[in-house]
Short mmCIF file of C-alpha atoms in Angstrom, two decimals:
data_model
loop_
_atom_site.label_atom_id
_atom_site.label_comp_id
_atom_site.label_asym_id
_atom_site.label_seq_id
_atom_site.Cartn_x
_atom_site.Cartn_y
_atom_site.Cartn_z
CA MET A 543 49.12 143.21 197.34
CA LEU A 544 49.06 146.31 199.56
CA THR A 545 52.35 145.38 201.19
CA LEU A 546 53.80 144.60 197.77
CA ALA A 547 52.61 147.97 196.49
CA ARG A 548 54.35 149.72 199.37
CA ALA A 549 57.59 147.89 198.73
CA VAL A 550 57.45 148.52 194.98
CA MET A 551 56.50 152.13 195.64
CA PHE A 552 59.77 152.53 197.51
CA THR A 553 61.88 150.91 194.80
CA GLU A 554 60.18 152.46 191.78
CA ARG A 555 60.51 155.95 193.17
CA PHE A 556 64.26 155.40 193.37
CA GLU A 557 64.56 153.22 190.24
CA TYR A 558 65.67 150.15 192.12
CA ARG A 559 68.68 152.08 193.45
CA PHE A 560 68.71 150.56 196.88
CA GLY A 561 72.16 151.96 197.56
CA TRP A 562 71.32 155.60 196.92
CA TYR A 563 71.56 156.56 200.55
CA ALA A 564 74.33 154.18 201.59
CA PRO A 565 77.37 156.14 202.78
CA ASP A 566 79.79 153.47 201.49
CA ASN A 567 78.75 154.13 197.88
CA VAL A 568 78.68 157.91 197.95
CA ILE A 569 80.88 159.60 195.36
CA ARG A 570 81.71 163.06 196.70
CA LEU A 571 84.07 165.74 195.50
CA ARG A 572 85.46 167.00 198.79
CA LEU A 573 86.57 170.54 199.50
CA GLU A 574 90.32 170.80 199.12
CA THR A 575 92.84 172.40 201.44
CA ASP A 576 96.03 173.52 199.78
CA GLY A 577 98.77 175.55 201.44
CA GLY A 578 96.61 176.71 204.34
CA VAL A 579 93.87 178.02 202.05
CA HIS A 580 90.32 176.70 202.34
CA LYS A 581 88.74 176.50 198.89
CA GLY A 582 85.08 177.08 199.60
CA ASP A 583 82.00 176.95 197.45
CA PRO A 584 82.35 177.98 193.80
CA GLY A 585 80.06 180.87 194.64
CA ASP A 586 82.51 182.35 197.16
CA LYS A 587 84.30 185.39 195.84
CA GLU A 588 87.73 184.54 197.20
CA ASP A 589 89.69 181.89 199.00
CA VAL A 590 89.80 182.26 202.76
CA PRO A 591 93.02 181.56 204.71
CA ILE A 592 92.56 179.26 207.69
CA HIS A 593 95.67 180.04 209.71
CA ASN A 594 93.81 180.20 213.03
CA HIS A 595 90.53 179.40 214.71
CA ARG A 596 89.04 182.84 214.07
CA SER A 597 89.74 182.75 210.33
CA THR A 598 88.25 179.25 210.17
CA GLN A 599 85.08 180.54 211.77
CA GLU A 600 85.03 183.38 209.27
CA ALA A 601 85.35 180.89 206.40
CA PHE A 602 82.40 178.89 207.62
CA ARG A 603 80.44 182.12 208.21
CA GLN A 604 80.99 183.18 204.60
CA GLN A 605 79.88 179.78 203.35
CA ARG A 606 76.78 180.00 205.53
CA ASP A 607 75.95 183.48 204.23
CA HIS A 608 76.41 182.26 200.67
CA ARG A 609 73.99 179.40 201.25
CA ARG A 610 71.47 181.82 202.72
CA ARG A 611 71.73 183.95 199.60
CA ASP A 612 71.28 180.88 197.40
CA PRO A 613 68.90 178.52 199.22
CA ARG A 614 68.59 176.28 196.17
CA GLY A 615 71.94 174.70 196.92
CA CYS A 616 71.57 174.22 200.64
CA GLY A 617 68.14 172.65 200.98
CA ILE A 618 66.83 174.62 203.99
CA GLY A 619 63.57 172.70 203.98
CA ARG A 620 65.46 169.44 203.96
CA THR A 621 67.61 170.63 206.85
CA ILE A 622 64.53 171.42 208.93
CA VAL A 623 62.94 168.06 208.17
CA ALA A 624 66.21 166.25 208.86
CA SER A 625 66.48 168.08 212.19
CA ARG A 626 62.97 167.05 213.12
CA PHE A 627 63.74 163.54 211.98
CA ARG A 628 66.82 163.40 214.22
CA HIS A 629 64.62 164.61 217.07
CA ALA A 630 62.19 161.79 216.28
CA GLU A 631 65.07 159.30 216.30
CA GLU A 632 66.22 160.58 219.71
CA LYS A 633 62.65 160.27 220.96
CA SER A 634 62.53 156.70 219.63
CA GLU A 635 65.69 155.87 221.57
CA MET A 636 64.05 157.30 224.70
CA ASP A 637 60.95 155.22 223.95
CA LEU A 638 63.06 152.08 223.70
CA THR A 639 64.66 152.94 227.04
CA SER A 640 61.22 153.25 228.62
CA ILE A 641 60.17 149.91 227.14
CA ARG A 642 63.36 148.27 228.38
CA ASP A 643 62.78 149.66 231.88
CA ALA A 644 59.18 148.45 231.87
CA PHE A 645 60.32 145.01 230.75
CA ASP A 646 62.90 144.86 233.53
CA ARG A 647 60.20 145.69 236.08
CA VAL A 648 57.94 142.94 234.75
CA SER A 649 60.83 140.48 234.76
CA LYS A 650 61.71 141.29 238.37
CA LYS A 651 58.06 140.99 239.41
CA GLN A 652 57.76 137.61 237.69
CA LYS A 653 60.90 136.28 239.38
CA LEU A 654 59.74 137.55 242.79
CA CYS A 655 56.30 135.98 242.40
CA TYR A 656 57.88 132.73 241.24
CA SER A 657 60.05 132.64 244.35
CA LYS A 658 57.15 133.42 246.70
CA THR A 659 54.91 130.83 245.03
CA ASN A 660 57.57 128.17 245.51
CA ASP A 661 57.86 129.17 249.19
CA VAL A 662 54.10 128.74 249.69
CA ILE A 663 54.15 125.34 247.96
CA ASP A 664 57.15 124.22 250.04
CA THR A 665 55.37 125.24 253.26
CA VAL A 666 52.25 123.27 252.32
CA ARG A 667 54.35 120.25 251.38
CA GLN A 668 56.19 120.37 254.71
CA GLU A 669 52.90 120.47 256.63
CA LEU A 670 51.57 117.52 254.66
CA GLU A 671 54.76 115.53 255.29
CA ARG A 672 54.58 116.36 259.02
CA VAL A 673 50.96 115.22 259.22
CA ALA A 674 51.73 112.03 257.30
CA GLU A 675 54.53 111.16 259.75
CA ALA A 676 52.26 111.93 262.71
CA LEU A 677 49.52 109.67 261.38
CA ILE A 678 52.00 106.82 260.91
CA GLU A 679 53.31 107.18 264.47
CA ILE A 680 49.82 106.91 266.06
CA PRO A 681 49.49 103.36 267.48
CA ASP A 682 46.40 101.30 266.82
CA GLY A 683 43.86 101.32 269.61
CA SER A 684 40.52 102.59 270.76
CA GLU A 685 41.68 106.23 270.69
CA ALA A 686 43.58 106.03 267.39
CA ASP A 687 40.71 107.36 265.32
CA ASP A 688 40.23 110.35 267.59
CA GLN A 689 43.95 111.12 267.50
CA ARG A 690 44.09 110.88 263.70
CA ARG A 691 41.02 113.09 263.46
CA ALA A 692 42.64 115.68 265.71
CA VAL A 693 45.81 115.71 263.55
CA VAL A 694 43.78 116.23 260.37
CA VAL A 695 41.70 118.99 262.00
CA GLU A 696 44.90 120.72 263.07
CA LEU A 697 46.22 120.51 259.50
CA ARG A 698 43.02 121.98 258.11
CA THR A 699 43.17 124.83 260.62
CA LYS A 700 46.77 125.68 259.69
CA LEU A 701 46.03 125.55 255.96
CA THR A 702 42.99 127.77 256.48
CA GLU A 703 45.07 130.30 258.39
CA MET A 704 47.86 130.11 255.82
CA GLY A 705 45.52 130.47 252.81
CA PRO A 706 47.89 129.11 250.13
CA SER A 707 45.30 129.41 247.36
CA ALA A 708 44.67 133.05 248.21
CA GLN A 709 48.41 133.79 248.37
CA ILE A 710 49.14 132.19 245.02
CA GLY A 711 46.10 133.89 243.48
CA ALA A 712 47.29 137.29 244.74
CA LEU A 713 50.77 136.68 243.35
CA GLU A 714 49.36 135.64 239.98
CA LYS A 715 47.19 138.76 239.96
CA GLU A 716 50.26 140.94 240.53
CA VAL A 717 52.08 139.30 237.62
CA ASN A 718 49.08 139.66 235.31
CA LEU A 719 48.72 143.31 236.26
CA ALA A 720 52.40 143.98 235.53
CA VAL A 721 52.19 142.18 232.18
CA SER A 722 49.06 144.15 231.30
CA LYS A 723 50.80 147.45 232.06
CA TYR A 724 53.80 146.38 230.00
CA GLY A 725 51.52 145.57 227.07
CA LYS A 726 50.07 149.08 227.26
CA VAL A 727 53.57 150.58 227.27
CA VAL A 728 54.54 148.57 224.19
CA GLY A 729 51.30 149.47 222.45
CA LYS A 730 51.89 153.14 223.23
CA TYR A 731 55.36 153.36 221.74
CA PHE A 732 55.17 150.90 218.85
CA CYS A 733 53.36 151.87 215.68
CA THR A 734 51.35 148.97 214.31
CA ASP A 735 49.86 150.98 211.44
CA ILE A 736 52.44 151.03 208.67
CA ALA A 737 49.99 152.63 206.23
CA SER A 738 51.26 156.06 207.30
CA ALA A 739 54.45 155.41 205.31
CA TYR A 740 52.48 154.75 202.13
CA ARG A 741 52.91 157.27 199.34
CA ASP A 742 50.66 157.63 196.34
CA VAL A 743 53.15 156.50 193.70
CA GLN A 744 52.20 155.19 190.30
CA PHE A 745 53.77 151.92 189.17
CA ASP A 746 53.36 149.57 186.24
CA THR A 747 50.93 146.79 187.17
CA HIS A 748 52.18 144.60 184.34
CA VAL A 749 55.75 144.77 185.67
CA ILE A 750 54.58 143.91 189.18
CA ASN A 751 52.61 140.92 187.92
CA ARG A 752 55.66 139.65 186.04
CA ILE A 753 57.80 139.98 189.18
CA VAL A 754 55.27 138.02 191.24
CA ALA A 755 54.89 135.30 188.61
CA LEU A 756 58.66 135.08 188.23
CA HIS A 757 59.00 134.66 191.99
CA PHE A 758 56.56 131.75 192.02
CA TYR A 759 58.42 130.01 189.21
CA ARG A 760 61.81 130.66 190.83
CA GLN A 761 60.57 128.99 194.01
CA GLY A 762 59.32 125.96 192.08
CA LEU A 763 55.64 126.79 192.77
CA PHE A 764 54.59 126.12 189.20
CA ASP A 765 50.90 125.41 189.86
CA LEU A 766 50.58 128.61 191.84
CA GLY A 767 52.49 130.52 189.17
CA ASP A 768 50.24 129.16 186.42
CA SER A 769 47.14 130.22 188.36
CA PHE A 770 48.55 133.69 188.92
CA VAL A 771 49.52 134.07 185.25
CA LYS A 772 46.01 133.06 184.24
CA GLU A 773 44.31 135.46 186.65
CA SER A 774 46.61 138.38 185.83
CA GLN A 775 46.38 137.63 182.08
CA LEU A 776 50.11 137.70 181.48
CA ALA A 777 50.89 136.95 177.85
CA ASP A 778 54.50 135.85 178.42
CA GLY A 779 53.86 133.47 181.32
CA ALA A 780 55.11 130.43 179.40
CA SER A 781 58.45 132.09 178.62
CA LEU A 782 58.89 132.92 182.32
CA LYS A 783 58.18 129.35 183.36
CA ALA A 784 60.18 127.30 180.84
CA PRO A 785 63.79 127.90 182.02
CA PHE A 786 62.95 127.44 185.71
CA TYR A 787 60.91 124.33 185.00
CA GLN A 788 64.00 122.64 183.53
CA MET A 789 66.12 123.92 186.42
CA TYR A 790 63.82 122.38 189.03
CA GLN A 791 63.66 119.08 187.15
CA ILE A 792 67.45 118.88 187.46
CA LEU A 793 67.34 120.02 191.10
CA ASP A 794 64.89 117.24 191.93
CA GLN A 795 67.34 114.75 190.43
CA ILE A 796 70.23 116.22 192.45
CA ARG A 797 68.23 115.92 195.67
CA ALA A 798 67.56 112.29 194.71
CA LYS A 799 71.37 111.90 194.34
CA LYS A 800 71.14 111.40 190.59
CA LEU A 801 73.72 113.63 188.92
CA GLU A 802 73.44 112.56 185.28
CA PRO A 803 70.98 115.35 184.23
CA ALA A 804 73.05 118.01 186.01
CA ILE A 805 76.29 116.75 184.43
CA SER A 806 74.64 116.73 181.01
CA TRP A 807 73.48 120.32 181.53
CA ALA A 808 76.92 121.46 182.73
CA THR A 809 78.61 119.76 179.75
CA GLY A 810 76.25 121.56 177.38
CA HIS A 811 77.12 124.90 179.00
CA HIS A 812 80.84 124.18 179.43
CA ASP A 813 82.03 127.31 177.64
CA GLU A 814 79.64 129.66 179.48
CA LEU A 815 80.58 128.21 182.87
CA ARG A 816 84.28 128.48 182.05
CA LYS A 817 83.91 132.16 181.11
CA GLN A 818 82.31 132.81 184.49
CA GLY A 819 85.14 131.02 186.28
CA SER A 820 82.74 128.43 187.67
CA SER A 821 83.93 125.04 188.92
CA LEU A 822 80.42 123.56 188.99
CA GLU A 823 81.13 120.99 186.27
CA PHE A 824 84.17 119.60 188.09
CA LYS A 825 82.30 119.47 191.41
CA LEU A 826 79.55 117.45 189.74
CA HIS A 827 82.10 114.96 188.41
CA GLN A 828 83.83 114.91 191.80
CA LEU A 829 80.63 114.01 193.64
CA GLN A 830 79.72 111.47 190.98
CA PHE A 831 83.13 109.82 191.45
CA ILE A 832 82.52 109.54 195.21
CA ASN A 833 79.08 108.15 194.47
CA TYR A 834 80.55 105.45 192.21
CA LEU A 835 83.26 104.61 194.75
CA HIS A 836 80.77 104.33 197.59
CA GLN A 837 78.23 102.26 195.69
CA GLY A 838 79.97 100.54 192.78
CA GLY A 839 83.47 99.95 194.07
CA ARG A 840 87.01 100.80 193.03
CA GLY A 841 86.77 99.64 189.40
CA ALA A 842 83.72 101.71 188.48
CA ALA A 843 85.15 104.80 190.18
CA LEU A 844 88.54 104.44 188.46
CA GLN A 845 86.93 104.03 185.06
CA TYR A 846 84.80 107.13 185.63
CA ALA A 847 87.85 109.13 186.71
CA ARG A 848 89.77 108.22 183.54
CA SER A 849 86.88 109.32 181.33
CA SER A 850 85.94 112.53 183.17
CA PHE A 851 88.83 114.20 185.02
CA GLY A 852 91.19 114.77 182.08
CA PRO A 853 89.90 118.25 181.03
CA PHE A 854 90.13 119.49 184.64
CA ALA A 855 93.66 118.32 185.45
CA SER A 856 95.29 121.70 184.85
CA ASN A 857 93.07 123.60 187.32
CA HIS A 858 92.09 120.94 189.86
CA MET A 859 95.10 118.63 190.13
CA MET A 860 95.21 118.73 193.95
CA GLU A 861 91.53 117.79 194.23
CA ILE A 862 92.00 114.97 191.70
CA GLN A 863 95.00 113.62 193.62
CA ARG A 864 92.95 113.53 196.79
CA LEU A 865 90.18 111.70 194.96
CA MET A 866 92.70 109.13 193.76
CA GLY A 867 93.72 108.61 197.38
CA CYS A 868 90.14 107.61 198.11
CA LEU A 869 90.61 104.54 195.87
CA LEU A 870 92.84 102.99 198.55
CA TRP A 871 89.93 103.08 201.00
CA ALA A 872 87.24 101.62 198.76
CA GLY A 873 84.57 99.93 200.86
CA ARG A 874 85.70 101.62 204.08
CA LEU A 875 85.67 105.27 203.08
CA GLN A 876 83.67 106.26 206.16
CA SER A 877 86.58 105.35 208.45
CA SER A 878 89.25 106.87 206.20
CA PRO A 879 90.94 110.30 206.18
CA TYR A 880 88.60 111.12 203.29
CA ALA A 881 85.37 110.55 205.23
CA ASP A 882 84.47 114.26 204.88
CA MET A 883 83.77 113.65 201.18
CA LEU A 884 80.71 111.58 202.14
CA ALA A 885 79.10 114.47 204.07
CA ALA A 886 75.47 115.08 203.12
CA THR A 887 76.11 118.82 203.06
CA HIS A 888 77.96 118.43 199.75
CA TRP A 889 74.66 117.66 198.03
CA ASP A 890 72.96 120.75 199.46
CA THR A 891 75.92 122.94 198.55
CA LEU A 892 75.96 121.55 195.03
CA ALA A 893 72.22 122.17 194.61
CA THR A 894 72.66 125.78 195.74
CA GLU A 895 75.62 126.34 193.41
CA PHE A 896 73.74 124.79 190.51
CA THR A 897 70.81 127.15 191.15
CA THR A 898 73.15 130.14 191.24
CA GLU A 899 74.95 129.24 188.01
CA CYS A 900 71.72 128.35 186.22
CA CYS A 901 70.13 131.67 187.17
CA SER A 902 73.27 133.48 186.08
CA LEU A 903 73.20 131.87 182.64
CA LEU A 904 69.51 132.76 182.39
CA GLY A 905 70.34 136.39 183.05
CA GLN A 906 68.64 136.31 186.45
CA ALA A 907 69.96 137.33 189.85
CA HIS A 908 70.48 134.63 192.44
CA GLU A 909 67.88 136.24 194.71
CA SER A 910 64.31 136.71 193.57
CA PRO A 911 63.55 140.34 192.62
CA LEU A 912 60.39 140.17 194.73
CA HIS A 913 62.42 138.99 197.71
CA VAL A 914 64.93 141.82 197.25
CA ILE A 915 62.18 144.44 196.87
CA ILE A 916 60.25 143.40 199.96
CA SER A 917 63.39 142.90 202.05
CA ALA A 918 64.67 146.38 201.16
CA GLY A 919 61.25 147.91 201.76
CA ALA A 920 60.91 146.18 205.12
CA GLN A 921 64.36 147.37 206.17
CA ALA A 922 63.53 150.94 205.16
CA LEU A 923 59.99 150.89 206.59
CA PRO A 924 60.84 152.02 210.17
CA THR A 925 62.67 155.06 208.82
CA LEU A 926 59.81 155.87 206.45
CA VAL A 927 57.26 155.56 209.27
CA LYS A 928 59.28 157.97 211.42
CA LEU A 929 59.61 160.40 208.53
CA ALA A 930 55.88 160.22 207.80
CA THR A 931 55.19 160.95 211.47
CA VAL A 932 57.41 164.04 211.35
CA MET A 933 55.73 165.26 208.16
CA VAL A 934 52.18 164.44 209.26
CA HIS A 935 51.10 168.05 208.64
CA LYS A 936 52.78 168.17 205.21
CA LYS A 937 50.88 165.41 203.44
CA HIS A 938 51.06 167.07 200.02
CA GLU A 939 54.83 167.51 200.26
CA TRP A 940 55.19 163.94 201.54
CA HIS A 941 53.29 162.49 198.58
CA THR A 942 54.95 164.65 195.92
CA MET A 943 58.62 164.77 197.00
CA LYS A 944 61.02 163.10 194.59
CA GLN A 945 63.90 162.76 197.03
CA LEU A 946 63.77 161.94 200.72
CA PRO A 947 65.39 164.49 203.07
CA VAL A 948 67.07 161.77 205.16
CA GLU A 949 69.33 158.82 204.43
CA ILE A 950 67.90 155.32 204.24
CA GLU A 951 70.44 152.96 205.74
CA LEU A 952 70.35 149.66 203.86
CA GLY A 953 72.65 146.68 204.00
CA LYS A 954 75.39 146.15 201.43
CA GLU A 955 73.33 143.40 199.83
CA PHE A 956 70.98 146.16 198.58
CA GLN A 957 73.67 148.49 197.26
CA PHE A 958 73.62 148.09 193.49
CA HIS A 959 74.49 151.63 192.35
CA SER A 960 76.86 154.40 193.32
CA ILE A 961 75.55 157.90 193.91
CA PHE A 962 76.99 161.31 193.15
CA ALA A 963 76.65 164.51 195.19
CA CYS A 964 77.27 167.65 193.16
CA PRO A 965 79.94 169.82 194.85
CA VAL A 966 78.23 173.01 193.62
CA SER A 967 74.54 172.48 194.37
CA ARG A 968 75.07 169.90 197.13
CA ASP A 969 72.25 167.87 195.54
CA GLN A 970 72.41 164.20 194.67
CA SER A 971 72.21 163.32 191.02
CA THR A 972 68.94 162.09 189.55
CA THR A 973 67.75 160.84 186.18
CA GLU A 974 66.71 164.38 185.26
CA ASN A 975 69.92 165.87 186.70
CA PRO A 976 72.69 163.33 185.98
CA PRO A 977 76.42 163.80 186.68
CA MET A 978 78.41 165.27 183.79
CA LEU A 979 82.14 164.83 183.19
CA MET A 980 83.97 167.94 182.01
CA PRO A 981 87.10 167.72 179.80
CA CYS A 982 89.27 168.71 182.76
CA GLY A 983 88.11 165.63 184.68
CA HIS A 984 85.91 167.36 187.26
CA VAL A 985 82.29 166.28 187.60
CA LEU A 986 79.21 168.42 188.23
CA CYS A 987 75.50 167.84 187.83
CA ARG A 988 73.89 168.93 184.57
CA GLN A 989 71.86 171.73 186.12
CA SER A 990 74.95 173.20 187.77
CA ILE A 991 76.81 173.16 184.44
CA GLN A 992 73.89 174.83 182.68
CA LYS A 993 73.76 177.57 185.32
CA LEU A 994 77.49 178.18 185.04
CA ALA A 995 77.38 178.26 181.23
CA LYS A 996 74.19 180.39 180.96
CA GLY A 997 73.63 178.80 177.58
CA ASN A 998 74.56 175.72 175.57
CA PHE A 999 77.18 177.43 173.38
CA ARG A 1000 78.86 179.85 175.78
CA THR A 1001 82.16 178.92 177.38
CA PHE A 1002 82.45 178.79 181.13
CA LYS A 1003 85.26 178.24 183.59
CA CYS A 1004 85.44 175.13 185.73
CA PRO A 1005 84.92 176.15 189.39
CA TYR A 1006 87.83 173.95 190.49
CA CYS A 1007 90.47 174.60 187.80
CA PRO A 1008 91.27 177.30 185.21
CA LEU A 1009 90.14 175.23 182.20
CA GLU A 1010 87.30 176.65 180.08
CA THR A 1011 84.79 174.45 178.29
CA THR A 1012 81.25 174.36 176.87
CA VAL A 1013 78.17 172.31 177.65
CA GLY A 1014 78.58 170.34 174.43
CA LEU A 1015 81.99 169.03 175.50
CA CYS A 1016 80.63 167.59 178.76
CA ARG A 1017 79.69 163.92 178.82
CA GLN A 1018 77.07 162.23 180.96
CA ILE A 1019 78.22 159.63 183.49
CA HIS A 1020 75.98 156.59 183.87
CA LEU A 1021 76.11 155.22 187.41
#
């Protein structure tokens, strides 16, 4: 549960907005350049021409001075932390380089020892083969035993001088020593204690228990889910289980290549599936037709086609025509141009699509919420560990900050919301400070609008156009 708490801590703090720090989703109002004039911050007194390099530097200098006068909009503390964080990232890259170099040294040592060990073994084998040939060539007689004894004594002397066991032991010792040093290097640079990234964040235990129970039921682990519901004393456990229990009953039938329950379910939800643009119902009939043709023959398949394919003719005529071509190859479909329709992968694909559509109709995402939470948390964990290391002497600030000073790069599969960066304060919008749309079409955060208006009923001028408005005429944007 500790790992789960860390993952949920990350998501609850940011309200499940996994895409908050994804650059692809950022909504920014960029500074405009019109007619050689750089329109700076709304707090700048005048526009600055940027005809040459010197005037451009002057424009940036004025913006910098303005931010120094108003540190609330520039986030100096965040800049310092971000700088330290970038330094930590550069150090991590150097650490990885050191680890890669150490690994290369161990790899070279292992290859060298392997080659030398084979040389020692080859030398011993050659000596043994030479002695065996010498023993065979010794003729029988009164002195044969003495000659054989002399050959064996000579072999023992050479092996003693060579010392193959000692050589191989020394080589093995070198490899073990190199591996041991490499392990110390890895242990030095890799952080195995992820508890440093933990933040003391409050979350709803009841919600977490529902997510865990829902995950068990989504995975078909009904006995485990029932036990968890009982131990966590969830009152709505039965309502969580019921829809997924029916879904897995149908899935079991699909895996057993019995499509009647799935077809019955799809027929009952025909209108909902059609609104979603799903072709699941037709694919079920298509696979059932192939099943009839493969097992029952041409007559049964043709009868099923006449009774089932009519409603789908307008959207799936090409697929139906291809299915009718299969009738010519009844009994020998495996050697026909339509042999791909017998592939076992169709059943797996159909089971996956049925699960997706069923979850969609149940109002559930295709992926388990618990899986999404932990996957996003695990992907963000290295960045959080680095940030916690940088802020090791600022534990209070680390545990109380509402917004991280660095971006958390997550994959597109975790980007569910867009974000807005206020062009005045340079801050990202939050629940307490949402984006507000002004009548002129420009967007600022609520706190920026309130500062410009200096009251709820006073008019103020938009910083990007001459239109005047009031706070009451601004509307909140829900991202």
